[in-house]
Short mmCIF file of C-alpha atoms in Angstrom, two decimals:
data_model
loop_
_atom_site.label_atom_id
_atom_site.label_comp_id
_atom_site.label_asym_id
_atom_site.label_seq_id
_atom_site.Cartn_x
_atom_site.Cartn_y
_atom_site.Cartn_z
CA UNK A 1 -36.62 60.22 53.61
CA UNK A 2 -34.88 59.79 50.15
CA UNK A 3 -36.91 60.85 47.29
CA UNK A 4 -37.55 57.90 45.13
CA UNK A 5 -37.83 60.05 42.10
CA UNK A 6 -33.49 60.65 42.29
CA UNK A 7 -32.70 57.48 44.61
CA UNK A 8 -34.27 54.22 42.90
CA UNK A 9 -33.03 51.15 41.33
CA UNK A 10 -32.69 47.57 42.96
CA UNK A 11 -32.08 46.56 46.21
CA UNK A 12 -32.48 43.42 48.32
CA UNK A 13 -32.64 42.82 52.01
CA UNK A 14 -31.92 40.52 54.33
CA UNK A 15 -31.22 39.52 58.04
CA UNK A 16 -29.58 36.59 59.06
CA UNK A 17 -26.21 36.10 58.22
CA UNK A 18 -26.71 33.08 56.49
CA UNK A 19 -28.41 34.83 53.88
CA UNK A 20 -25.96 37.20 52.64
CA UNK A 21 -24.69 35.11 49.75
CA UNK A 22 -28.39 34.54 48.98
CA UNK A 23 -29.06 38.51 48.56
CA UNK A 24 -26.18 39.02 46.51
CA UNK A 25 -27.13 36.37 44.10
CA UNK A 26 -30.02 38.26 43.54
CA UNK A 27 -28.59 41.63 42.93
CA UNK A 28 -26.34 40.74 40.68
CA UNK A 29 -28.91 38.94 38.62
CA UNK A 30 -31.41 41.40 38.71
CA UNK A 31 -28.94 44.27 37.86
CA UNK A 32 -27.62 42.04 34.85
CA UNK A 33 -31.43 41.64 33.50
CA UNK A 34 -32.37 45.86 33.98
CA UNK A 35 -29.79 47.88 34.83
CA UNK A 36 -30.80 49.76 36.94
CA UNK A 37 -28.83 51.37 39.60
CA UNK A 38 -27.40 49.28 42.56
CA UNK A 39 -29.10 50.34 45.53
CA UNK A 40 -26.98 47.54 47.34
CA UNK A 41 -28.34 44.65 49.65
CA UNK A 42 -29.14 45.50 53.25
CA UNK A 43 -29.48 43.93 56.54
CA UNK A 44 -33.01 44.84 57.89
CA UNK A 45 -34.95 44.25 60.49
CA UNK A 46 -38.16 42.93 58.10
CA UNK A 47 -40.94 40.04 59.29
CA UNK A 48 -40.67 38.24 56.09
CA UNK A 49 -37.12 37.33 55.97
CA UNK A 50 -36.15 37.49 59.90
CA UNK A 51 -37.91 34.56 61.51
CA UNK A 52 -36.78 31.88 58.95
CA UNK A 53 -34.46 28.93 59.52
CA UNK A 54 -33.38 29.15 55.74
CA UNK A 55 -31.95 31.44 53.95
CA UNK A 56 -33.96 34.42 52.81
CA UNK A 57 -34.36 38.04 51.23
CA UNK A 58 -36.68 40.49 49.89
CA UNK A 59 -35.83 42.29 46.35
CA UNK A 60 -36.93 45.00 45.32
CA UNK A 61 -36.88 45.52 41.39
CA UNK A 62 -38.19 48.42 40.41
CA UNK A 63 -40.54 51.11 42.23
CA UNK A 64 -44.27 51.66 41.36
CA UNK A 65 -44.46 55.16 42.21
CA UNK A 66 -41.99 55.54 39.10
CA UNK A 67 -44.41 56.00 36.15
CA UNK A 68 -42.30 53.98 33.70
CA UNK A 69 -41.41 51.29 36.36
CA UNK A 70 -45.06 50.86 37.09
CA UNK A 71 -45.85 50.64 34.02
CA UNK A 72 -42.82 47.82 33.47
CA UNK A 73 -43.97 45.82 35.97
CA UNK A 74 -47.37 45.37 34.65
CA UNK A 75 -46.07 43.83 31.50
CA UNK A 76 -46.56 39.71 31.50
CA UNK A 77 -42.61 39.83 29.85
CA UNK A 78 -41.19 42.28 32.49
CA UNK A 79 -42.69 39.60 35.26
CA UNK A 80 -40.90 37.13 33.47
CA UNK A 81 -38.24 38.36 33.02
CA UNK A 82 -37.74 39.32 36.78
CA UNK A 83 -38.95 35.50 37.68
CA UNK A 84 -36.28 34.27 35.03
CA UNK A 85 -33.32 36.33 37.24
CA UNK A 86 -34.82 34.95 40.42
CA UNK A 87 -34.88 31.34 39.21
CA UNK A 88 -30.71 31.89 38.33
CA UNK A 89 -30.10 33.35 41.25
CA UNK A 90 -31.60 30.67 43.53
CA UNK A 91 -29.63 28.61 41.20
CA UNK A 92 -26.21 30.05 41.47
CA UNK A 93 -27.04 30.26 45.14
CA UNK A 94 -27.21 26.47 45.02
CA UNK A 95 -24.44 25.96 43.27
CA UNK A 96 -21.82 28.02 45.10
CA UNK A 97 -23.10 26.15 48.17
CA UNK A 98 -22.79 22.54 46.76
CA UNK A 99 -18.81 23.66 45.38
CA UNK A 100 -18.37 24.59 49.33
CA UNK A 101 -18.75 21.03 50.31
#
C-alpha cells in the first residue's frame, strides 16, 4: 500500500534483462512529454511482459483514480500525445541498438 493520491507519476516495468534499455527509453520519453514525477522502471514479475522472446515493458502514464489524470487520458490529444512518446521511444530503442553493432 502507497496511496496513489501522494505517490503517482510514471513508471514502467519490465522483466527480462534484455528489456531494460527498452523501459528506460520509455521513461524518459514519457517524463519529457508530462512531467510528471519519476516513479522509476521496475523489474516485475507481470504476464504481459515475462513470457516474451523480445524485448518488452508495461508503462504506466498517468493514474485514473486521479481526477485530473482521468480526465487527461480521455482527451483524443493526451492519447496522442502519449502514442507520439511511445513511437520515439521504440525509436531511440532502435537506434541505440543498431549504433551497438
Amino acid at each position: 500500500g502507497v496511496n496513489p493520491f501522494l505517490n503517482n507519476g510514471t513508471s514502467v516495468y519490465y522483466f527480462q534483462p534484455f528489456s531494460v534499455d527498452l523501459a528506460r527509453a520509455f521513461q524518459r520519453r514519457l517524463l519529457a512529454e508530462f512531467r510528471l514525477r519519476d516513479l522509476g522502471i521496475g523489474r516485475a514479475n507481470l504476464a504481459l511482459a515475462r513470457p516474451t522472446w523480445m524485448p518488452s515493458a508495461l508503462t504506466e502514464t498517468m493514474y485514473r483514480m486521479i481526477p485530473q489524470q482521468e480526465a487527461a487520458l480521455r482527451a483524443p490529444s493526451v492519447q496522442e500525445r502519449i502514442a507520439r512518446a511511445h513511437l520515439r521511444a521504440i525509436e531511440d530503442f532502435l537506434r541505440a541498438r543498431a549504433a551497438e553493432r
